[in-house]
mmCIF file of C-alpha atoms in Angstrom:
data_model
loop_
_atom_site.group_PDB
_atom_site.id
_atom_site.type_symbol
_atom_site.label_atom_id
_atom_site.label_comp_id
_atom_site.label_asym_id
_atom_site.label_seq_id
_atom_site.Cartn_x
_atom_site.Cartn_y
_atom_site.Cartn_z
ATOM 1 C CA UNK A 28 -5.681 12.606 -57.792
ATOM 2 C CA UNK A 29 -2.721 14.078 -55.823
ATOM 3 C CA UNK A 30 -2.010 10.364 -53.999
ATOM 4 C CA UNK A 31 -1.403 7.232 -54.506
ATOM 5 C CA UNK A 32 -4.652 4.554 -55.074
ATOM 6 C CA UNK A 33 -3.804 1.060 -54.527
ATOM 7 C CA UNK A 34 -5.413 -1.587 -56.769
ATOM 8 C CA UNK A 35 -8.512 -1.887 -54.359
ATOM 9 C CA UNK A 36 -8.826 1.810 -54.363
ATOM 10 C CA UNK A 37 -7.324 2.625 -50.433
ATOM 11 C CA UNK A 38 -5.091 5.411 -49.760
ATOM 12 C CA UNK A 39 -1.579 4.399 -48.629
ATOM 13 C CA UNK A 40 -1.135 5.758 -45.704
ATOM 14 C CA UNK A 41 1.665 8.894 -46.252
ATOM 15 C CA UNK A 42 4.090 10.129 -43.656
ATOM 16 C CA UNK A 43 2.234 13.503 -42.751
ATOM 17 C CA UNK A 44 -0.840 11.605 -42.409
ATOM 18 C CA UNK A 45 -2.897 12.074 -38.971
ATOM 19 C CA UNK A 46 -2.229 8.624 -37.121
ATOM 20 C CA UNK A 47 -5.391 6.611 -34.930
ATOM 21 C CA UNK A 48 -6.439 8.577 -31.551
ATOM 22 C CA UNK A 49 -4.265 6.507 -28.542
ATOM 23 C CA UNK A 50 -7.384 4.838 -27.295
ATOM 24 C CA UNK A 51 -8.009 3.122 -30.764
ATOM 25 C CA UNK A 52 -7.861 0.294 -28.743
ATOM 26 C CA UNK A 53 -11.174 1.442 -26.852
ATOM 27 C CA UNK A 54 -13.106 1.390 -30.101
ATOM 28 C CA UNK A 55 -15.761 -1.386 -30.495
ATOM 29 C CA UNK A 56 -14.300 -2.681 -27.120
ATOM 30 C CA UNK A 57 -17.918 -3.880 -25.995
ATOM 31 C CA UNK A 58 -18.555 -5.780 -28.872
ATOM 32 C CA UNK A 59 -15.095 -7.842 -28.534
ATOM 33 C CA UNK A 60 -16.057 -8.281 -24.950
ATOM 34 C CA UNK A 61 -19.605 -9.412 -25.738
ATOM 35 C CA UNK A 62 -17.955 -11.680 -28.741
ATOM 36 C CA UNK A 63 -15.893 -13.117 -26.080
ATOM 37 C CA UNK A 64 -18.373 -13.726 -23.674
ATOM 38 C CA UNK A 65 -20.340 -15.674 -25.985
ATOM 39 C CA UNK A 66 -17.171 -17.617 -26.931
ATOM 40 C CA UNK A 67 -16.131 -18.869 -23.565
ATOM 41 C CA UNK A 68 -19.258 -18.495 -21.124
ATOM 42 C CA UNK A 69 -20.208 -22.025 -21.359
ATOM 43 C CA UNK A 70 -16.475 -23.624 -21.002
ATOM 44 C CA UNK A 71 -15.742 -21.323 -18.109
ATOM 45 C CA UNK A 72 -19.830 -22.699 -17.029
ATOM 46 C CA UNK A 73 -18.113 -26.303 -17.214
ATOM 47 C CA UNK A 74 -15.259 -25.544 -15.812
ATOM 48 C CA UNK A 75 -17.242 -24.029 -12.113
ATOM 49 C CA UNK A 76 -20.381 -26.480 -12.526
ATOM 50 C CA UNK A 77 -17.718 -29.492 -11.593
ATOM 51 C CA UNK A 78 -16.487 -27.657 -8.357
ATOM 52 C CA UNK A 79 -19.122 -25.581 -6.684
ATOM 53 C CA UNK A 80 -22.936 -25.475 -6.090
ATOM 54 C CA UNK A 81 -24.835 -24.813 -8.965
ATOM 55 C CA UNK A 82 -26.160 -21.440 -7.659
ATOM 56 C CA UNK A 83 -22.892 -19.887 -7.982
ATOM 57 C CA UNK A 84 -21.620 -20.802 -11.359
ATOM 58 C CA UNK A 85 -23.113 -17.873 -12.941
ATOM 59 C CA UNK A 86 -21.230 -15.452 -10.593
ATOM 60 C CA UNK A 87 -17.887 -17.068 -10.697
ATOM 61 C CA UNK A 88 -18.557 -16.835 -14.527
ATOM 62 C CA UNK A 89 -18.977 -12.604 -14.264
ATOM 63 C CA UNK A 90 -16.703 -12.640 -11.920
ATOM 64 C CA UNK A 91 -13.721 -13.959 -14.596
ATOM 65 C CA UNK A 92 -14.955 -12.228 -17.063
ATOM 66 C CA UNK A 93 -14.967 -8.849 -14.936
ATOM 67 C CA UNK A 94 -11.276 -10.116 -14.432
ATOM 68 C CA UNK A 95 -10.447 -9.826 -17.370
ATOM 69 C CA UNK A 96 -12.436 -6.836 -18.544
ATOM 70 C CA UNK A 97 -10.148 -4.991 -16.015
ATOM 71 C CA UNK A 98 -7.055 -5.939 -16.119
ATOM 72 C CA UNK A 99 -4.724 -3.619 -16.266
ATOM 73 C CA UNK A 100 -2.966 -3.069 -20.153
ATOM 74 C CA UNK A 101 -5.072 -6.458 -21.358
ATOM 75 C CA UNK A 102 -7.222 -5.517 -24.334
ATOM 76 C CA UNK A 103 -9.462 -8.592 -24.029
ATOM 77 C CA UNK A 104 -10.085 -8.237 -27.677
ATOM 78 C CA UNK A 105 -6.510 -8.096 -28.569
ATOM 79 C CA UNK A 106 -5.466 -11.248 -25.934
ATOM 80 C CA UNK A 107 -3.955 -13.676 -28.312
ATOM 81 C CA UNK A 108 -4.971 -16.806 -26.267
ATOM 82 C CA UNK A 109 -8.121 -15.514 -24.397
ATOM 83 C CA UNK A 110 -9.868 -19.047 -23.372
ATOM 84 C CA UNK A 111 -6.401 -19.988 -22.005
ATOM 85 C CA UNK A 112 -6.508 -16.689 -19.707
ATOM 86 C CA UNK A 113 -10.131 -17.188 -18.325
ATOM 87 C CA UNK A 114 -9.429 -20.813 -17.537
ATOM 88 C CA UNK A 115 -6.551 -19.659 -15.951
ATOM 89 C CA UNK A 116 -8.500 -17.171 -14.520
ATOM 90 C CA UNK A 117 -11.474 -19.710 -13.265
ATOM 91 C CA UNK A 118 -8.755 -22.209 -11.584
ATOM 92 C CA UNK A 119 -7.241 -18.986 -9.439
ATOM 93 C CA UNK A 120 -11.007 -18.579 -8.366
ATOM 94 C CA UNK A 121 -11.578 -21.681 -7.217
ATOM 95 C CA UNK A 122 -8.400 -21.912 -5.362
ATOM 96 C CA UNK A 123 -8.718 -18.821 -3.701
ATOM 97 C CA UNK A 124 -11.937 -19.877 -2.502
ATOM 98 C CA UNK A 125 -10.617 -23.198 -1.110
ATOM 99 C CA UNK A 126 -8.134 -21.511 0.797
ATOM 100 C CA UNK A 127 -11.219 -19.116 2.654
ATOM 101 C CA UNK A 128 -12.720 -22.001 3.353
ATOM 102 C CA UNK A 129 -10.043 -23.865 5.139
ATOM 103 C CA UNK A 130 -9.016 -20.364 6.903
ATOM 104 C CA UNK A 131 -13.171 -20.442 7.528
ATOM 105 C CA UNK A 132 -13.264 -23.544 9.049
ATOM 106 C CA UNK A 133 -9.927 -23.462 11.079
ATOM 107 C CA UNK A 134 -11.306 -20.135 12.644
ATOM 108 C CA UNK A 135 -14.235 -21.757 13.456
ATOM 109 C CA UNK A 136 -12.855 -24.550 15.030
ATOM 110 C CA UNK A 137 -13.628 -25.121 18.719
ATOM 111 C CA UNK A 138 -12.155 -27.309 21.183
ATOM 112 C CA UNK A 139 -13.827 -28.289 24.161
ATOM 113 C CA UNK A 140 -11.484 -29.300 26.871
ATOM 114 C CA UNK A 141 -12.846 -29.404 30.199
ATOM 115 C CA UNK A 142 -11.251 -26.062 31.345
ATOM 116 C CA UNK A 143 -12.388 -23.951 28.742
ATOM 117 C CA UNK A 144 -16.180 -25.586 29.306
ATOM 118 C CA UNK A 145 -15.839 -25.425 32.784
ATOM 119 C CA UNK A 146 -14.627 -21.423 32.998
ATOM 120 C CA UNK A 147 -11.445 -20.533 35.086
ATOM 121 C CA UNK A 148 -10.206 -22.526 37.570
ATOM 122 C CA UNK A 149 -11.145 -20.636 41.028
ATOM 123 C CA UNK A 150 -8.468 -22.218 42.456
ATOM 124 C CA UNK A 151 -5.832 -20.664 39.995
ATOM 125 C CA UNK A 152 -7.637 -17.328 40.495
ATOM 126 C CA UNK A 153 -7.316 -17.037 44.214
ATOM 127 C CA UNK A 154 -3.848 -18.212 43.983
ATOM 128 C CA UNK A 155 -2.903 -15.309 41.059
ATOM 129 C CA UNK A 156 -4.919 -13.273 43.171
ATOM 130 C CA UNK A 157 -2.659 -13.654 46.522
ATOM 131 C CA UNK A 158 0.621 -14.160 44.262
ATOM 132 C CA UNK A 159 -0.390 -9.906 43.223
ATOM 133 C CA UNK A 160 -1.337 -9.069 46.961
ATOM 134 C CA UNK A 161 2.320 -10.344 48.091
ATOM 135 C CA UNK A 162 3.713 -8.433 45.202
ATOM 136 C CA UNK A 163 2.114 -5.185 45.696
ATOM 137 C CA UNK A 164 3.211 -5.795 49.199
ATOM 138 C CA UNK A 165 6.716 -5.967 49.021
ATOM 139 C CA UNK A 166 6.785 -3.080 46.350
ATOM 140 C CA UNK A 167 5.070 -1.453 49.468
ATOM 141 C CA UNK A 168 8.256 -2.067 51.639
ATOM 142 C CA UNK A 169 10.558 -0.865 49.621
ATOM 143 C CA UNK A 170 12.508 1.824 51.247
ATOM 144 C CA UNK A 171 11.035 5.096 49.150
ATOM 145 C CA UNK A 172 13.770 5.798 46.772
ATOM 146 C CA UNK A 173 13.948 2.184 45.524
ATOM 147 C CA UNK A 174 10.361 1.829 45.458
ATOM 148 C CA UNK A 175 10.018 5.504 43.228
ATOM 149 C CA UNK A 176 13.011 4.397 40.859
ATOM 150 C CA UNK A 177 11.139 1.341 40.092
ATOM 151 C CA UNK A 178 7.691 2.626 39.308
ATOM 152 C CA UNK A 179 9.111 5.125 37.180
ATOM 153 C CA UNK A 180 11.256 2.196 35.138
ATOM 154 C CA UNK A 181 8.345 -0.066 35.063
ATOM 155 C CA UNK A 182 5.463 2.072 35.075
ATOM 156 C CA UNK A 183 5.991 5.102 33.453
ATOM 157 C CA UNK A 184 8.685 3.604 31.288
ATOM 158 C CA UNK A 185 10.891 6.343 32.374
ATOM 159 C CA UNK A 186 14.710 5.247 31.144
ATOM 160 C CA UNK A 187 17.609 4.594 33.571
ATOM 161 C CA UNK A 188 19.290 7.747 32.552
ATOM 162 C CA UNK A 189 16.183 10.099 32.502
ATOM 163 C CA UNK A 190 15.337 8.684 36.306
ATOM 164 C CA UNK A 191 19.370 9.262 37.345
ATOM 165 C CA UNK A 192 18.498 13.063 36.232
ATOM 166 C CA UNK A 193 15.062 13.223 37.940
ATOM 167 C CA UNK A 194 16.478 11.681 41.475
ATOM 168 C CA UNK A 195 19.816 13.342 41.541
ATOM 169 C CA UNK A 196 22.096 9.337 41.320
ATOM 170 C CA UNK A 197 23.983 8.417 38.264
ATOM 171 C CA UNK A 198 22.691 5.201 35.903
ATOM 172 C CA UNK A 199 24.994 2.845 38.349
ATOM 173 C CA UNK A 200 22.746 3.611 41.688
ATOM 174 C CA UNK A 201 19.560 3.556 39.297
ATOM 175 C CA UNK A 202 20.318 -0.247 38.211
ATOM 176 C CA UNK A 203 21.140 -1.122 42.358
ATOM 177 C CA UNK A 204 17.509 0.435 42.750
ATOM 178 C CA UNK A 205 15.828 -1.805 40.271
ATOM 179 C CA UNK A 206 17.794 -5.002 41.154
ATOM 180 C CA UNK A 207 17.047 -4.410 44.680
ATOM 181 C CA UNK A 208 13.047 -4.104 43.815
ATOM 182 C CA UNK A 209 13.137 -6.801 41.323
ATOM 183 C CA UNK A 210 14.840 -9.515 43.309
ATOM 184 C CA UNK A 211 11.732 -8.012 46.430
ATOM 185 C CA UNK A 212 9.275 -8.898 43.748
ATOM 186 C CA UNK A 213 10.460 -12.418 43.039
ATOM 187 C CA UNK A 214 10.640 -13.212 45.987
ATOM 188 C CA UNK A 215 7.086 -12.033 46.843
ATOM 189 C CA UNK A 216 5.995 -13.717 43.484
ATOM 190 C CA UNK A 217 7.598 -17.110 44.355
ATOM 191 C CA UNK A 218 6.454 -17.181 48.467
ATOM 192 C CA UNK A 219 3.251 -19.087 48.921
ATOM 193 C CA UNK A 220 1.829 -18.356 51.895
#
């Protein structure tokens, strides 16, 4: 024999020799995973049965295990301390589902004060109403410049500078325009008629 036998017969294993493939750790994955399954399904069973609705236990069970089936870089075969994981695993489940159904129940919260039952007050309405009329009337009687530098600020978001080009004034007469129309509007918006 050209290399060296141990007492058992096996090969060392020599310098030039061929190493594993890299996804070594793929081979007889399934039957880890099965072994581990059959390990832990009842604990992680116990662990579920004591906080949820007996239907479910057997889908919060498959759905740890799929946890840790796919994990990224966790050879569930190779985990040193795997029942520690899935319990770990199970508790992160069941928190995650309190915490949906609080956000679950706050969303469906309703509260039923008299305004909401009742609709919109048509009082309110009328007066929002004629608080817009007055407004689009004073807007109205602005002389035209004022009136065009302030639809183009507050409209067409047009800037101070870019309207000063458009009309021909510098960014000083601009502002004038729009305090001029602004203090028209407030005090449209603040009359009641």
């Amino acid at each position: 024999m050209d290399y060296d036998d141990d007492s058992n017969g096996r090969r060392a294993v020599a310098a030039g020799d061929p190493l594993p493939p890299g996804d070594w750790a793929e081979y007889g994955r399934a039957d880890r995973e099965e072994a581990l399954y059959v390990t832990h399904q009842a604990r992680l069973a116990g662990i579920f049965r004591r906080n949820v609705p007996p239907q479910e236990v057997s889908d919060l069970v498959q759905e740890t295990f799929r946890r840790l089936f796919s994990a990224k870089g966790v050879h569930a075969g190779f985990l040193e301390a795997p029942g520690a994981y899935l319990a770990a695993a199970a508790r992160t489940i069941l928190k995650n589902r309190q915490r949906s159904r609080v956000r679950g129940q706050l969303h469906a919260h309703h509260s039923f004060d008299d305004h909401e039952v009742a609709g919109p007050d048509p009082h309110a309405t009328l007066e929002h109403r004629d608080m817009l009329r007055r407004v689009e009337d004073a807007i109205a009687k602005l002389d035209p410049t004022t009136r065009d530098v302030f639809l183009m600020h507050r409209f067409d978001d047009v800037s101070y500078p870019e309207i000063g080009r458009l009309k021909g004034m510098d960014v000083k007469a601009v502002e004038r325009h729009i305090v001029k129309a602004l203090i028209a509007v407030r005090k449209a918006r603040d009359t009641h008629s």
